[in-house]
mmCIF file of C-alpha atoms in Angstrom:
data_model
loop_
_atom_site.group_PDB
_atom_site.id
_atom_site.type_symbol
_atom_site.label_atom_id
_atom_site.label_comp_id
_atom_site.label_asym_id
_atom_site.label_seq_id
_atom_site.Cartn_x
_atom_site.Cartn_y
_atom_site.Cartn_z
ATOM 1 C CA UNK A 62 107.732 93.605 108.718
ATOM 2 C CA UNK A 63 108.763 96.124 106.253
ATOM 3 C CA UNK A 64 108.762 99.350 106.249
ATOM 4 C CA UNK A 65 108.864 101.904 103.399
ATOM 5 C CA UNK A 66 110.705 105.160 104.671
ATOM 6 C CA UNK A 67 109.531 108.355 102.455
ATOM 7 C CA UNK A 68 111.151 111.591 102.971
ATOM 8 C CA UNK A 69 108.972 114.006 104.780
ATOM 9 C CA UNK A 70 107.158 116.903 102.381
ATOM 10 C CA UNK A 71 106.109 114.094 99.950
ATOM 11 C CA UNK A 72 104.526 111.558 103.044
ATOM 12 C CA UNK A 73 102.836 113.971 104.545
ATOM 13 C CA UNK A 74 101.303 115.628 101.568
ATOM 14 C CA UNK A 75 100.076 111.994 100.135
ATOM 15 C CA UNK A 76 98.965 111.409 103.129
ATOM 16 C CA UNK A 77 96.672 114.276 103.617
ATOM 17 C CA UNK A 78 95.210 114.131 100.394
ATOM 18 C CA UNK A 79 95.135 110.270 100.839
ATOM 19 C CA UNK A 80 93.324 110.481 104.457
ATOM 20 C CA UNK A 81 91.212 113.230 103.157
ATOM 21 C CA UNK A 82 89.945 111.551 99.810
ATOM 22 C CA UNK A 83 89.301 108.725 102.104
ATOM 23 C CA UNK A 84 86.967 110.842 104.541
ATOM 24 C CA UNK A 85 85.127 111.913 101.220
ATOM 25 C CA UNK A 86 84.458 108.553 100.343
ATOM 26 C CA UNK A 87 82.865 107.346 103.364
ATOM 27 C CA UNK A 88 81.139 109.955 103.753
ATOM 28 C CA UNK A 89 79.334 109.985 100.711
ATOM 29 C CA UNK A 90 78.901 106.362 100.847
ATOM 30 C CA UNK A 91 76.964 106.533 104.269
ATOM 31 C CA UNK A 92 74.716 109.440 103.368
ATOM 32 C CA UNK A 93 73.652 107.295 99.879
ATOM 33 C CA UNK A 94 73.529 104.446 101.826
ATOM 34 C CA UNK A 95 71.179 106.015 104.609
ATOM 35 C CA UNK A 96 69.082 107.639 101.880
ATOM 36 C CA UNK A 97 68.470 104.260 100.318
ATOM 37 C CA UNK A 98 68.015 102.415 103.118
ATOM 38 C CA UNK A 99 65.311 105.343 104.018
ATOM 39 C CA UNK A 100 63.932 104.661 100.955
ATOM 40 C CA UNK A 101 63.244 101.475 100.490
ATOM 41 C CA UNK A 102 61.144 101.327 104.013
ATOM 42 C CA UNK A 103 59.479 104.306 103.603
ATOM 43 C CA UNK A 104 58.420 102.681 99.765
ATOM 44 C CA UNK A 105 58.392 99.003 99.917
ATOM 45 C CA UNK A 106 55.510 97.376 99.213
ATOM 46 C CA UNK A 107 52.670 96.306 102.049
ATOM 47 C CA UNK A 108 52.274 93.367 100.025
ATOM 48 C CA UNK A 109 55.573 91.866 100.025
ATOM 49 C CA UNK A 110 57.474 93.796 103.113
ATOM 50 C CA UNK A 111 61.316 93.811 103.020
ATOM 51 C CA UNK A 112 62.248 90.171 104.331
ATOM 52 C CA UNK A 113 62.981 90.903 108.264
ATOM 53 C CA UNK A 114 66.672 88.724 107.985
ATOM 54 C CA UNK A 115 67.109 90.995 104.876
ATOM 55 C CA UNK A 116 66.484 94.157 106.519
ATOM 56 C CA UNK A 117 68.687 93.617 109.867
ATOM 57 C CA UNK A 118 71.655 92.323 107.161
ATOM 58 C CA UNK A 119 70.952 96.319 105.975
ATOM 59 C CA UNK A 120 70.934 97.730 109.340
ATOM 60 C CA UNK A 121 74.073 95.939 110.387
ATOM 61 C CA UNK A 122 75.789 97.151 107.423
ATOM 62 C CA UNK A 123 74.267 100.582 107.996
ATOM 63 C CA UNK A 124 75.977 100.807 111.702
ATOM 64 C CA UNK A 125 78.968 99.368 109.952
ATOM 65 C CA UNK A 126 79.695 102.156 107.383
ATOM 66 C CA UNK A 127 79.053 104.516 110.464
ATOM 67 C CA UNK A 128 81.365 103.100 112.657
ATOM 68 C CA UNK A 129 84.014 103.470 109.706
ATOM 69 C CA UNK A 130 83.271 107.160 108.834
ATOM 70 C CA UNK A 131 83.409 107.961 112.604
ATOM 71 C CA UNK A 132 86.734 105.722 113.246
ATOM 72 C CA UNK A 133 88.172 107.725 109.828
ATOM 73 C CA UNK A 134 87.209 111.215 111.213
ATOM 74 C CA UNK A 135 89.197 110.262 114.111
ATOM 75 C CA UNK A 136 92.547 108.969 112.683
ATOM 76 C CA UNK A 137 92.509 111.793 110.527
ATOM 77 C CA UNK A 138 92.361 113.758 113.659
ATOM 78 C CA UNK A 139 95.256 111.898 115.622
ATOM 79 C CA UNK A 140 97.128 112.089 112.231
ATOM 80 C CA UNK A 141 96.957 115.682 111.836
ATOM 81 C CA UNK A 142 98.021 116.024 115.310
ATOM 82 C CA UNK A 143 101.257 114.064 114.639
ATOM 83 C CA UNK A 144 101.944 116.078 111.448
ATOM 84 C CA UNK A 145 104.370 118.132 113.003
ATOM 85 C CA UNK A 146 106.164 114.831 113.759
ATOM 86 C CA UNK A 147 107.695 116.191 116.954
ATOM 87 C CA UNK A 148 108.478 113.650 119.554
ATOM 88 C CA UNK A 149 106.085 115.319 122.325
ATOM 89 C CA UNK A 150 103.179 114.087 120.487
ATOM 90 C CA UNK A 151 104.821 110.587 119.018
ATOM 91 C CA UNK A 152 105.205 110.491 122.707
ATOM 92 C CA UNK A 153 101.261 110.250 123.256
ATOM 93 C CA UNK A 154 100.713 106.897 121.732
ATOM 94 C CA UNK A 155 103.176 105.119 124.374
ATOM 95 C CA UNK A 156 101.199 102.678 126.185
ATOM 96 C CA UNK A 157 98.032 102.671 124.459
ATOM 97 C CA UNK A 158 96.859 99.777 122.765
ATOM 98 C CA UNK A 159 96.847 100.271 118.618
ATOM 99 C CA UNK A 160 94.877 98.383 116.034
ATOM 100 C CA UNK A 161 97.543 96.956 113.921
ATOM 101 C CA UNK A 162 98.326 93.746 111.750
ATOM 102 C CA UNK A 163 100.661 91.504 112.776
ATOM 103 C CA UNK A 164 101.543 89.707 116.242
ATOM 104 C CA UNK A 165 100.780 90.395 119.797
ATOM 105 C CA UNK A 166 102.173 89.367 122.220
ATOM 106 C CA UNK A 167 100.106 87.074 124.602
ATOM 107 C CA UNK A 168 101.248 86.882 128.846
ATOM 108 C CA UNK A 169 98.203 85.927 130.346
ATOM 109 C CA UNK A 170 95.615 88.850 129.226
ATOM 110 C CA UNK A 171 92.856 88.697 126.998
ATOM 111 C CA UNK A 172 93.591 89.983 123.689
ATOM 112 C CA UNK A 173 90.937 92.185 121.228
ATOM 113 C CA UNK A 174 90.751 91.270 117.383
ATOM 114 C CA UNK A 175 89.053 92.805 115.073
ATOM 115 C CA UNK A 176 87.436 90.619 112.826
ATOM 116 C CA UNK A 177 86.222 91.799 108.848
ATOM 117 C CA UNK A 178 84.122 89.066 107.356
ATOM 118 C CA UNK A 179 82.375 89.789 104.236
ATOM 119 C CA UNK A 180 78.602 90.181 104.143
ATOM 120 C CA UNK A 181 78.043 86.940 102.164
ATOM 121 C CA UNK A 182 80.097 84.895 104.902
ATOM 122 C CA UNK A 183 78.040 82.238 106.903
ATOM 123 C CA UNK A 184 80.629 80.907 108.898
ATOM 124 C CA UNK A 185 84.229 82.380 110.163
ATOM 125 C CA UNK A 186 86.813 80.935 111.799
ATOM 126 C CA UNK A 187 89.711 82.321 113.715
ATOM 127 C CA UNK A 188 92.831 80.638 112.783
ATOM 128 C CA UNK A 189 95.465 81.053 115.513
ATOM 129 C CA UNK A 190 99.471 80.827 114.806
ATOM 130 C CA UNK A 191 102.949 80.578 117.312
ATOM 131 C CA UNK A 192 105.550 82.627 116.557
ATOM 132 C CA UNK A 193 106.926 79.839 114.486
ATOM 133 C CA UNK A 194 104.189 79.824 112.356
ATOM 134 C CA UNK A 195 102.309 76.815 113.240
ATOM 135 C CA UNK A 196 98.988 76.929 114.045
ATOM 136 C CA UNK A 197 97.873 76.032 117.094
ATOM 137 C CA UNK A 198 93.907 76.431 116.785
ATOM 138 C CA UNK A 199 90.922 77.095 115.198
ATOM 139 C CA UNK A 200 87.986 79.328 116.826
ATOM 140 C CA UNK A 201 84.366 79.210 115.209
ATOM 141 C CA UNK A 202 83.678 83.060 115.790
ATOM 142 C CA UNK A 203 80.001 84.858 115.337
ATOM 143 C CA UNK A 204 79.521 86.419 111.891
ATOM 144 C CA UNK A 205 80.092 89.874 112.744
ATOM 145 C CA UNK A 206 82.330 92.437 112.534
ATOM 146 C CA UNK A 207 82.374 93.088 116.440
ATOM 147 C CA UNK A 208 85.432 92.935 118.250
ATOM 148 C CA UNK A 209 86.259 89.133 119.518
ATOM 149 C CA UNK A 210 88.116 88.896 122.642
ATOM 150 C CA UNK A 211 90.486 85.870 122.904
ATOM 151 C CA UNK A 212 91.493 84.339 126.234
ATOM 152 C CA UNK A 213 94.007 82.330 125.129
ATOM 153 C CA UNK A 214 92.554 78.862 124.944
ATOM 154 C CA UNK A 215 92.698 76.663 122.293
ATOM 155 C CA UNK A 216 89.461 74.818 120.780
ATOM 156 C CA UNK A 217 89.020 72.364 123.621
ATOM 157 C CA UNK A 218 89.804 74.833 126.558
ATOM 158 C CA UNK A 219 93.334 74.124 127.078
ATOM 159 C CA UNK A 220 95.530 77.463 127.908
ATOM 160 C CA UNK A 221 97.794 77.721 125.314
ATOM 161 C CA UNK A 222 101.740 79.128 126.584
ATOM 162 C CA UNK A 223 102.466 82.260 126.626
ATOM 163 C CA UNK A 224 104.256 83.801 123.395
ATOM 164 C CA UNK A 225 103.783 85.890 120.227
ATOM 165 C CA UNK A 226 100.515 84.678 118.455
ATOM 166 C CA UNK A 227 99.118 85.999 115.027
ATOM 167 C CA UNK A 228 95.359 86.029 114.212
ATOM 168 C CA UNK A 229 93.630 84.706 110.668
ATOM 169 C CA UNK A 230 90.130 85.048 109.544
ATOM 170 C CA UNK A 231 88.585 82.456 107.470
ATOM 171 C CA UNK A 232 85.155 83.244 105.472
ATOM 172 C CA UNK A 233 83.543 79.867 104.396
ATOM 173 C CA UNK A 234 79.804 80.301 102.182
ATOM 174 C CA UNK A 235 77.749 77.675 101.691
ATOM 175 C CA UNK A 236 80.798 75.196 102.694
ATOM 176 C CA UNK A 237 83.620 77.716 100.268
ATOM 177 C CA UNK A 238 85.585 79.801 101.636
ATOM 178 C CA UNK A 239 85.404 83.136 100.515
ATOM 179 C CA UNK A 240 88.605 84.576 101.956
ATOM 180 C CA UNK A 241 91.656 84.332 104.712
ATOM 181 C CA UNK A 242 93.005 87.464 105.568
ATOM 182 C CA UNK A 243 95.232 88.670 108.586
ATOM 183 C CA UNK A 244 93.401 89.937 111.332
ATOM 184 C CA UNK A 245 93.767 93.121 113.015
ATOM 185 C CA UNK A 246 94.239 93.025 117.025
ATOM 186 C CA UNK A 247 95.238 95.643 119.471
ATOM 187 C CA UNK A 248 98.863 95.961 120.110
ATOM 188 C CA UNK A 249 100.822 97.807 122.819
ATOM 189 C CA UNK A 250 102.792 100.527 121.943
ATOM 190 C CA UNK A 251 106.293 100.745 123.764
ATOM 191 C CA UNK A 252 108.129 103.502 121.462
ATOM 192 C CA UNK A 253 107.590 105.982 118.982
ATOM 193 C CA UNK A 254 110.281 107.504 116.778
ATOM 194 C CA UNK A 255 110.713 109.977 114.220
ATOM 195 C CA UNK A 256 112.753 108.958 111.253
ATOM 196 C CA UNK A 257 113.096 111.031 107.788
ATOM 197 C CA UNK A 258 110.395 112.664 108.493
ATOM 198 C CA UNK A 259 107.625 109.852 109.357
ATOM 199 C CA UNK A 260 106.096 108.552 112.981
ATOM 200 C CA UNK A 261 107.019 105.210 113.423
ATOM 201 C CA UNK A 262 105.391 103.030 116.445
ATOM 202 C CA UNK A 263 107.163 99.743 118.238
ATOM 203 C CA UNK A 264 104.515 97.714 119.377
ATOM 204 C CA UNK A 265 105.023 94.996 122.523
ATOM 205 C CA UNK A 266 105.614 92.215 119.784
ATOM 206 C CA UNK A 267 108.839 93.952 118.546
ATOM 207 C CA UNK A 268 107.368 94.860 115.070
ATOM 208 C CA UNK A 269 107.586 98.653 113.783
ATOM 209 C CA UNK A 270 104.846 100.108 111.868
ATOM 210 C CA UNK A 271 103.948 103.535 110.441
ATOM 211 C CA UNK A 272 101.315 105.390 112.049
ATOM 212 C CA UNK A 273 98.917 105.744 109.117
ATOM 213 C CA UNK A 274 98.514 102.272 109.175
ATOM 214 C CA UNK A 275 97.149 102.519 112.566
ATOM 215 C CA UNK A 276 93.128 101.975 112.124
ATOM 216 C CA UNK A 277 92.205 102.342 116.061
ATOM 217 C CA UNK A 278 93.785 103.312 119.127
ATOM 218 C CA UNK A 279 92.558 102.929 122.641
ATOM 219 C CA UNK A 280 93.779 103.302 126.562
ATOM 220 C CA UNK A 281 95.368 99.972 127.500
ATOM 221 C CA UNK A 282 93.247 97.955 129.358
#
């Protein structure tokens, strides 16, 4: 995976306005979004009520948004803490489990992935690869942006060996697919380092990433 390495003053200052502008977004999105959705139950009409499918599709998306201004407020928050970039705090994230894109490494635990479909999916899959890139199977998965937890079986039950996997997501519509796009899965973290001036975690896999791109963190379970 690569890695872009920018010196210090200019990272961190993008990166505040960048995580900041970000916070502004969401946050205005979810308080239009819950004013609408207000809205239009407080003033449909008793004649022809909001379609019950329609509305849950709403509140889904509602709890959604609010789940991504409240994981955004808190990266922002573990992100300012590692500002500094002194090693105490890099020194935190060793051995928690990060949200991340790209392998994990798979010895007999269940893994968590992080599915995104987009709303107008009917069906997703979860397309599973070996570390030397073939796949090795395919997982119908509920349309949902909940967390999926993978036990390491393949389609018909079978344990698959134990290795480096990587996780796809396949949106179909009406028989189309929509989109494949990496998924994101928790990752161990096993080192952190400082280098010209950004944090940089190694994950269990062996792959490096920045800490901005870090979209959840959790205790290892």
């Amino acid at each position: 995976m690569d890695i872009t390495q920018t010196p210090a003053p200019t990272q961190a200052t993008n990166s505040a306005i960048g995580n900041a502008a970000t916070s502004s977004v969401l946050s205005s999105d979810f308080e239009v979004f819950l004013k609408m959705l207000t809205a239009q139950a407080e003033y449909q009409d008793p004649l022809e009520p909001i379609d019950s499918s329609e509305y849950a599709a709403q509140l889904a998306q509602f709890s959604m948004v609010e789940q991504q201004v409240m994981t955004n407020d808190l990266m922002q928050e573990m992100l300012a803490a590692l500002g500094a970039n002194d090693m105490s705090g890099a020194a935190n994230w060793i051995g928690m489990e990060a949200l991340v894109q790209g392998p994990v490494k798979f010895e007999g635990s269940s893994i968590t992935i992080a599915p995104n479909p987009p709303v107008a999916a009917d069906a997703v899959t979860l397309l599973v690869t070996n570390e030397q890139g073939t796949e090795v199977t395919r997982l119908s998965l509920p349309v949902s942006a909940e967390p999926y937890i993978w036990d390491g079986l393949d389609s018909d039950g079978t344990a698959l060996p134990h290795g480096e996997y990587s996780f796809r997501v396949e949106s179909v519509a009406n028989g189309e697919v929509l989109l494949t796009e990496p998924a994101l899965a928790y990752n161990r973290v096993t080192e952190a380092r400082i280098e010209n001036g950004s944090t940089l975690l190694v994950l269990e896999s062996g792959y490096m990433v920045h800490a901005n791109n870090v979209t959840g963190l959790r205790e290892a379970s």
